[in-house]
Amino acid sequence: VTGAIYPDSDGNFNAKPGGSHLSVGSIGWTPAAISGSNGMLKPLWTTVILSSVKKPSTCAVVLTPPSVNWGTVKRAGKKAGDPLESARQIGINSTCSGDDEVFQHSRLLYRIDGPFVPGKPNALASSIDQVAFAFFDSANNPLSLSTGHRGSGENARYVKRGDDSYTASTQVSVVPILMKADGAGGLAQAVAVISVWSDVNFIEPSA
């Protein structure tokens, strides 16, 4: 599933509903009913101002792999905050078309949306409160959800392909974390929405 971003009449770029859905379940220790939903998603960079827009620009994202499944794991001997399994890598590949001024000399900007655990902005809440999925960048720094991040690595710079297309890619990792050591367990599933753009005029959020 891909999403596109178009300028509105003021030249601001706003996300339309969409983005690429990354399934980061399933992990569990006993069968249980799934409950909960991924909630409302906030708009992506609602006021990224871009001057002299000549034509609408759109980006599509491909995730590799599109889903991650750790299977059944043991929680014996683990305490809250411990990883339940080893991290998995997710490749984020962005292909954009549009105004050269938007993508030339720019880097991949991405954002991961989904319900996060209160007090842990990089942890995606799952369908059970005992497990969350924590995101990290390629340098192992925690990645806050619902915030723009510049792609790291050589390939994160947009490169022109053909007449009207730019591509860039980066990697993130995701790891299942035990949030509570008690409880019945169950199947922890979650869906994150990943959106991509250019970092033109992007200002890093202050800490």
PDB file of C-alpha atoms in Angstrom:
ATOM      1  CA  VAL A   1       0.000   0.000   0.000  1.00  0.00           C
ATOM      2  CA  THR A   2       1.520   3.316  -0.961  1.00  0.00           C
ATOM      3  CA  GLY A   3       0.673   6.854  -0.014  1.00  0.00           C
ATOM      4  CA  ALA A   4       1.285  10.081  -1.833  1.00  0.00           C
ATOM      5  CA  ILE A   5       1.900  13.627  -0.692  1.00  0.00           C
ATOM      6  CA  TYR A   6       0.652  16.601  -2.704  1.00  0.00           C
ATOM      7  CA  PRO A   7       1.006  20.348  -2.199  1.00  0.00           C
ATOM      8  CA  ASP A   8      -2.134  22.150  -1.135  1.00  0.00           C
ATOM      9  CA  SER A   9      -3.042  25.613  -2.406  1.00  0.00           C
ATOM     10  CA  ASP A  10      -0.577  27.243   0.004  1.00  0.00           C
ATOM     11  CA  GLY A  11       2.324  25.140  -1.235  1.00  0.00           C
ATOM     12  CA  ASN A  12       2.357  23.099   1.965  1.00  0.00           C
ATOM     13  CA  PHE A  13       2.835  19.384   1.627  1.00  0.00           C
ATOM     14  CA  ASN A  14       0.369  17.214   3.482  1.00  0.00           C
ATOM     15  CA  ALA A  15       0.104  13.474   3.698  1.00  0.00           C
ATOM     16  CA  LYS A  16      -2.941  11.855   2.266  1.00  0.00           C
ATOM     17  CA  PRO A  17      -4.075   8.749   4.141  1.00  0.00           C
ATOM     18  CA  GLY A  18      -1.834   5.877   3.216  1.00  0.00           C
ATOM     19  CA  GLY A  19       1.825   5.159   3.534  1.00  0.00           C
ATOM     20  CA  SER A  20       3.105   1.626   3.562  1.00  0.00           C
ATOM     21  CA  HIS A  21       1.774  -0.680   6.254  1.00  0.00           C
ATOM     22  CA  LEU A  22       4.442  -2.725   8.014  1.00  0.00           C
ATOM     23  CA  SER A  23       3.154  -5.675   9.991  1.00  0.00           C
ATOM     24  CA  VAL A  24       5.486  -6.206  12.932  1.00  0.00           C
ATOM     25  CA  GLY A  25       3.733  -9.139  14.614  1.00  0.00           C
ATOM     26  CA  SER A  26       3.411 -11.893  15.272  1.00  0.00           C
ATOM     27  CA  ILE A  27       4.968 -12.941  18.511  1.00  0.00           C
ATOM     28  CA  GLY A  28       3.273 -14.847  21.267  1.00  0.00           C
ATOM     29  CA  TRP A  29       3.309 -17.648  23.758  1.00  0.00           C
ATOM     30  CA  THR A  30      -0.333 -18.754  23.998  1.00  0.00           C
ATOM     31  CA  PRO A  31      -3.212 -18.331  21.565  1.00  0.00           C
ATOM     32  CA  ALA A  32      -5.472 -15.415  22.452  1.00  0.00           C
ATOM     33  CA  ALA A  33      -7.988 -13.153  20.784  1.00  0.00           C
ATOM     34  CA  ILE A  34      -6.599 -10.062  19.089  1.00  0.00           C
ATOM     35  CA  SER A  35      -8.000  -6.752  20.234  1.00  0.00           C
ATOM     36  CA  GLY A  36      -7.207  -3.123  19.681  1.00  0.00           C
ATOM     37  CA  SER A  37      -6.617  -1.136  16.520  1.00  0.00           C
ATOM     38  CA  ASN A  38      -3.842   1.087  15.284  1.00  0.00           C
ATOM     39  CA  GLY A  39      -5.791   4.252  16.130  1.00  0.00           C
ATOM     40  CA  MET A  40      -5.868   7.556  14.316  1.00  0.00           C
ATOM     41  CA  LEU A  41      -2.784   8.618  12.395  1.00  0.00           C
ATOM     42  CA  LYS A  42      -1.520  12.161  12.558  1.00  0.00           C
ATOM     43  CA  PRO A  43      -0.839  14.060   9.338  1.00  0.00           C
ATOM     44  CA  LEU A  44       2.706  13.866   8.072  1.00  0.00           C
ATOM     45  CA  TRP A  45       4.735  17.104   8.328  1.00  0.00           C
ATOM     46  CA  THR A  46       1.706  19.298   7.960  1.00  0.00           C
ATOM     47  CA  THR A  47       3.673  22.446   7.257  1.00  0.00           C
ATOM     48  CA  VAL A  48       6.739  21.626   5.227  1.00  0.00           C
ATOM     49  CA  ILE A  49       6.949  24.788   3.120  1.00  0.00           C
ATOM     50  CA  LEU A  50       8.394  24.346  -0.357  1.00  0.00           C
ATOM     51  CA  SER A  51       8.808  27.339  -2.606  1.00  0.00           C
ATOM     52  CA  SER A  52       8.094  27.587  -6.348  1.00  0.00           C
ATOM     53  CA  VAL A  53       6.354  24.253  -6.733  1.00  0.00           C
ATOM     54  CA  LYS A  54       6.159  23.571 -10.454  1.00  0.00           C
ATOM     55  CA  LYS A  55       4.268  20.276 -10.362  1.00  0.00           C
ATOM     56  CA  PRO A  56       2.846  17.927  -7.768  1.00  0.00           C
ATOM     57  CA  SER A  57       5.405  15.609  -6.251  1.00  0.00           C
ATOM     58  CA  THR A  58       4.599  12.131  -5.046  1.00  0.00           C
ATOM     59  CA  CYS A  59       6.536   9.414  -3.257  1.00  0.00           C
ATOM     60  CA  ALA A  60       5.928   5.706  -2.903  1.00  0.00           C
ATOM     61  CA  VAL A  61       7.618   3.448  -0.380  1.00  0.00           C
ATOM     62  CA  VAL A  62       8.549  -0.224  -0.589  1.00  0.00           C
ATOM     63  CA  LEU A  63       9.442  -2.089   2.606  1.00  0.00           C
ATOM     64  CA  THR A  64      11.688  -5.146   2.594  1.00  0.00           C
ATOM     65  CA  PRO A  65      10.413  -7.370   4.071  1.00  0.00           C
ATOM     66  CA  PRO A  66       6.855  -6.018   4.381  1.00  0.00           C
ATOM     67  CA  SER A  67       6.213  -8.052   7.525  1.00  0.00           C
ATOM     68  CA  VAL A  68       8.239  -9.570  10.349  1.00  0.00           C
ATOM     69  CA  ASN A  69       7.223 -12.626  12.342  1.00  0.00           C
ATOM     70  CA  TRP A  70       9.303 -13.928  15.250  1.00  0.00           C
ATOM     71  CA  GLY A  71       7.014 -16.886  15.934  1.00  0.00           C
ATOM     72  CA  THR A  72       6.583 -18.235  19.447  1.00  0.00           C
ATOM     73  CA  VAL A  73       9.105 -17.135  22.066  1.00  0.00           C
ATOM     74  CA  LYS A  74       9.846 -17.913  25.703  1.00  0.00           C
ATOM     75  CA  ARG A  75       9.536 -15.187  28.285  1.00  0.00           C
ATOM     76  CA  ALA A  76      10.889 -17.279  31.177  1.00  0.00           C
ATOM     77  CA  GLY A  77      13.754 -15.467  32.884  1.00  0.00           C
ATOM     78  CA  LYS A  78      13.032 -12.168  31.147  1.00  0.00           C
ATOM     79  CA  LYS A  79      12.085  -8.977  32.936  1.00  0.00           C
ATOM     80  CA  ALA A  80      10.259  -5.858  31.772  1.00  0.00           C
ATOM     81  CA  GLY A  81      12.359  -3.942  29.247  1.00  0.00           C
ATOM     82  CA  ASP A  82      14.215  -7.002  27.961  1.00  0.00           C
ATOM     83  CA  PRO A  83      14.175  -7.862  24.249  1.00  0.00           C
ATOM     84  CA  LEU A  84      12.235 -11.063  23.585  1.00  0.00           C
ATOM     85  CA  GLU A  85      14.076 -11.842  20.359  1.00  0.00           C
ATOM     86  CA  SER A  86      16.868 -10.437  18.225  1.00  0.00           C
ATOM     87  CA  ALA A  87      16.227  -7.332  16.107  1.00  0.00           C
ATOM     88  CA  ARG A  88      15.200  -7.608  12.455  1.00  0.00           C
ATOM     89  CA  GLN A  89      16.239  -5.204   9.705  1.00  0.00           C
ATOM     90  CA  ILE A  90      13.655  -3.411   7.560  1.00  0.00           C
ATOM     91  CA  GLY A  91      14.730  -1.741   4.324  1.00  0.00           C
ATOM     92  CA  ILE A  92      12.866   1.466   3.409  1.00  0.00           C
ATOM     93  CA  ASN A  93      13.062   2.281  -0.297  1.00  0.00           C
ATOM     94  CA  SER A  94      11.584   5.543  -1.561  1.00  0.00           C
ATOM     95  CA  THR A  95      10.787   6.365  -5.188  1.00  0.00           C
ATOM     96  CA  CYS A  96       9.614   9.914  -5.852  1.00  0.00           C
ATOM     97  CA  SER A  97       8.682  11.954  -8.879  1.00  0.00           C
ATOM     98  CA  GLY A  98       8.146  15.670  -9.193  1.00  0.00           C
ATOM     99  CA  ASP A  99       9.970  18.942  -8.897  1.00  0.00           C
ATOM    100  CA  ASP A 100      13.774  18.709  -9.139  1.00  0.00           C
ATOM    101  CA  GLU A 101      14.101  21.398  -6.467  1.00  0.00           C
ATOM    102  CA  VAL A 102      12.371  19.106  -3.990  1.00  0.00           C
ATOM    103  CA  PHE A 103      14.572  16.042  -4.446  1.00  0.00           C
ATOM    104  CA  GLN A 104      17.900  17.177  -5.902  1.00  0.00           C
ATOM    105  CA  HIS A 105      20.611  17.285  -3.207  1.00  0.00           C
ATOM    106  CA  SER A 106      18.128  16.026  -0.620  1.00  0.00           C
ATOM    107  CA  ARG A 107      17.962  12.992   1.623  1.00  0.00           C
ATOM    108  CA  LEU A 108      15.238  10.485   2.331  1.00  0.00           C
ATOM    109  CA  LEU A 109      12.910  11.670   5.080  1.00  0.00           C
ATOM    110  CA  TYR A 110      10.735   9.005   6.670  1.00  0.00           C
ATOM    111  CA  ARG A 111       8.231   8.733   9.457  1.00  0.00           C
ATOM    112  CA  ILE A 112       6.780   5.734  11.301  1.00  0.00           C
ATOM    113  CA  ASP A 113       3.236   6.112  12.617  1.00  0.00           C
ATOM    114  CA  GLY A 114       1.246   3.967  14.981  1.00  0.00           C
ATOM    115  CA  PRO A 115       0.124   3.873  18.604  1.00  0.00           C
ATOM    116  CA  PHE A 116       3.134   4.208  20.879  1.00  0.00           C
ATOM    117  CA  VAL A 117       3.591   3.157  24.487  1.00  0.00           C
ATOM    118  CA  PRO A 118       3.205   6.126  26.885  1.00  0.00           C
ATOM    119  CA  GLY A 119       6.643   7.303  27.959  1.00  0.00           C
ATOM    120  CA  LYS A 120       8.383   5.221  25.279  1.00  0.00           C
ATOM    121  CA  PRO A 121       8.059   7.151  22.020  1.00  0.00           C
ATOM    122  CA  ASN A 122      10.042   4.586  19.995  1.00  0.00           C
ATOM    123  CA  ALA A 123       7.874   1.633  21.095  1.00  0.00           C
ATOM    124  CA  LEU A 124       4.888   0.640  18.961  1.00  0.00           C
ATOM    125  CA  ALA A 125       2.089  -0.707  21.156  1.00  0.00           C
ATOM    126  CA  SER A 126       0.864  -4.174  20.231  1.00  0.00           C
ATOM    127  CA  SER A 127      -2.458  -5.961  20.623  1.00  0.00           C
ATOM    128  CA  ILE A 128      -1.431  -7.053  24.144  1.00  0.00           C
ATOM    129  CA  ASP A 129       0.026  -4.768  26.813  1.00  0.00           C
ATOM    130  CA  GLN A 130       2.863  -7.180  27.623  1.00  0.00           C
ATOM    131  CA  VAL A 131       4.739  -6.663  24.351  1.00  0.00           C
ATOM    132  CA  ALA A 132       5.795  -3.622  22.322  1.00  0.00           C
ATOM    133  CA  PHE A 133       7.915  -3.330  19.174  1.00  0.00           C
ATOM    134  CA  ALA A 134      10.819  -0.881  19.492  1.00  0.00           C
ATOM    135  CA  PHE A 135      12.344   0.847  16.436  1.00  0.00           C
ATOM    136  CA  PHE A 136      15.996   1.878  16.009  1.00  0.00           C
ATOM    137  CA  ASP A 137      17.963   3.527  13.196  1.00  0.00           C
ATOM    138  CA  SER A 138      21.026   1.968  11.568  1.00  0.00           C
ATOM    139  CA  ALA A 139      23.255   3.478  14.292  1.00  0.00           C
ATOM    140  CA  ASN A 140      21.040   1.818  16.933  1.00  0.00           C
ATOM    141  CA  ASN A 141      19.524   5.105  18.131  1.00  0.00           C
ATOM    142  CA  PRO A 142      15.868   4.876  19.231  1.00  0.00           C
ATOM    143  CA  LEU A 143      13.467   6.133  16.534  1.00  0.00           C
ATOM    144  CA  SER A 144      10.528   8.120  17.885  1.00  0.00           C
ATOM    145  CA  LEU A 145       7.232   7.386  16.178  1.00  0.00           C
ATOM    146  CA  SER A 146       5.176  10.167  14.554  1.00  0.00           C
ATOM    147  CA  THR A 147       8.326  12.242  13.916  1.00  0.00           C
ATOM    148  CA  GLY A 148      10.319  12.821  10.742  1.00  0.00           C
ATOM    149  CA  HIS A 149      13.781  11.213  10.546  1.00  0.00           C
ATOM    150  CA  ARG A 150      16.515  11.682   7.964  1.00  0.00           C
ATOM    151  CA  GLY A 151      17.671   8.441   6.412  1.00  0.00           C
ATOM    152  CA  SER A 152      21.212   7.457   7.362  1.00  0.00           C
ATOM    153  CA  GLY A 153      23.824   5.883   5.109  1.00  0.00           C
ATOM    154  CA  GLU A 154      25.160   6.575   1.628  1.00  0.00           C
ATOM    155  CA  ASN A 155      22.019   5.345  -0.133  1.00  0.00           C
ATOM    156  CA  ALA A 156      19.759   7.752   1.753  1.00  0.00           C
ATOM    157  CA  ARG A 157      20.621  10.585  -0.647  1.00  0.00           C
ATOM    158  CA  TYR A 158      18.143  10.857  -3.534  1.00  0.00           C
ATOM    159  CA  VAL A 159      19.614   9.862  -6.905  1.00  0.00           C
ATOM    160  CA  LYS A 160      17.900  10.744 -10.172  1.00  0.00           C
ATOM    161  CA  ARG A 161      16.791   7.802 -12.308  1.00  0.00           C
ATOM    162  CA  GLY A 162      15.610   8.648 -15.791  1.00  0.00           C
ATOM    163  CA  ASP A 163      13.757  11.876 -16.522  1.00  0.00           C
ATOM    164  CA  ASP A 164      11.450  12.264 -13.575  1.00  0.00           C
ATOM    165  CA  SER A 165      12.241   9.808 -10.820  1.00  0.00           C
ATOM    166  CA  TYR A 166      14.403   9.887  -7.694  1.00  0.00           C
ATOM    167  CA  THR A 167      15.241   6.965  -5.435  1.00  0.00           C
ATOM    168  CA  ALA A 168      16.779   6.651  -1.982  1.00  0.00           C
ATOM    169  CA  SER A 169      16.854   3.991   0.706  1.00  0.00           C
ATOM    170  CA  THR A 170      17.748   3.437   4.345  1.00  0.00           C
ATOM    171  CA  GLN A 171      17.387   0.752   6.992  1.00  0.00           C
ATOM    172  CA  VAL A 172      15.756   0.572  10.395  1.00  0.00           C
ATOM    173  CA  SER A 173      15.537  -2.276  12.859  1.00  0.00           C
ATOM    174  CA  VAL A 174      12.676  -3.465  15.033  1.00  0.00           C
ATOM    175  CA  VAL A 175      12.809  -5.622  18.156  1.00  0.00           C
ATOM    176  CA  PRO A 176      10.052  -7.049  20.373  1.00  0.00           C
ATOM    177  CA  ILE A 177      10.328  -5.834  23.979  1.00  0.00           C
ATOM    178  CA  LEU A 178       8.725  -7.395  27.060  1.00  0.00           C
ATOM    179  CA  MET A 179       6.733  -4.648  28.792  1.00  0.00           C
ATOM    180  CA  LYS A 180       5.232  -6.686  31.651  1.00  0.00           C
ATOM    181  CA  ALA A 181       6.509 -10.018  32.939  1.00  0.00           C
ATOM    182  CA  ASP A 182       3.103 -11.121  34.228  1.00  0.00           C
ATOM    183  CA  GLY A 183      -0.145 -11.700  32.399  1.00  0.00           C
ATOM    184  CA  ALA A 184      -1.563 -14.498  30.304  1.00  0.00           C
ATOM    185  CA  GLY A 185       0.486 -13.761  27.230  1.00  0.00           C
ATOM    186  CA  GLY A 186      -0.993 -14.123  23.804  1.00  0.00           C
ATOM    187  CA  LEU A 187      -0.329 -13.096  20.250  1.00  0.00           C
ATOM    188  CA  ALA A 188       1.153  -9.617  19.996  1.00  0.00           C
ATOM    189  CA  GLN A 189       0.497  -7.971  16.659  1.00  0.00           C
ATOM    190  CA  ALA A 190       0.917  -4.414  15.462  1.00  0.00           C
ATOM    191  CA  VAL A 191       0.814  -2.411  12.263  1.00  0.00           C
ATOM    192  CA  ALA A 192       2.982   0.638  11.622  1.00  0.00           C
ATOM    193  CA  VAL A 193       2.487   3.042   8.727  1.00  0.00           C
ATOM    194  CA  ILE A 194       5.719   4.251   7.131  1.00  0.00           C
ATOM    195  CA  SER A 195       5.683   7.384   4.963  1.00  0.00           C
ATOM    196  CA  VAL A 196       8.538   8.896   2.970  1.00  0.00           C
ATOM    197  CA  TRP A 197       9.472  12.311   1.611  1.00  0.00           C
ATOM    198  CA  SER A 198      12.427  14.627   0.928  1.00  0.00           C
ATOM    199  CA  ASP A 199      14.211  16.489   3.732  1.00  0.00           C
ATOM    200  CA  VAL A 200      14.046  19.808   1.852  1.00  0.00           C
ATOM    201  CA  ASN A 201      13.302  22.486   4.483  1.00  0.00           C
ATOM    202  CA  PHE A 202      13.059  19.814   7.183  1.00  0.00           C
ATOM    203  CA  ILE A 203      14.167  21.075  10.600  1.00  0.00           C
ATOM    204  CA  GLU A 204      15.115  18.412  13.143  1.00  0.00           C
ATOM    205  CA  PRO A 205      12.738  18.495  16.106  1.00  0.00           C
ATOM    206  CA  SER A 206      14.501  19.910  19.146  1.00  0.00           C
ATOM    207  CA  ALA A 207      15.141  17.360  21.888  1.00  0.00           C
TER     208      ALA A 207
END
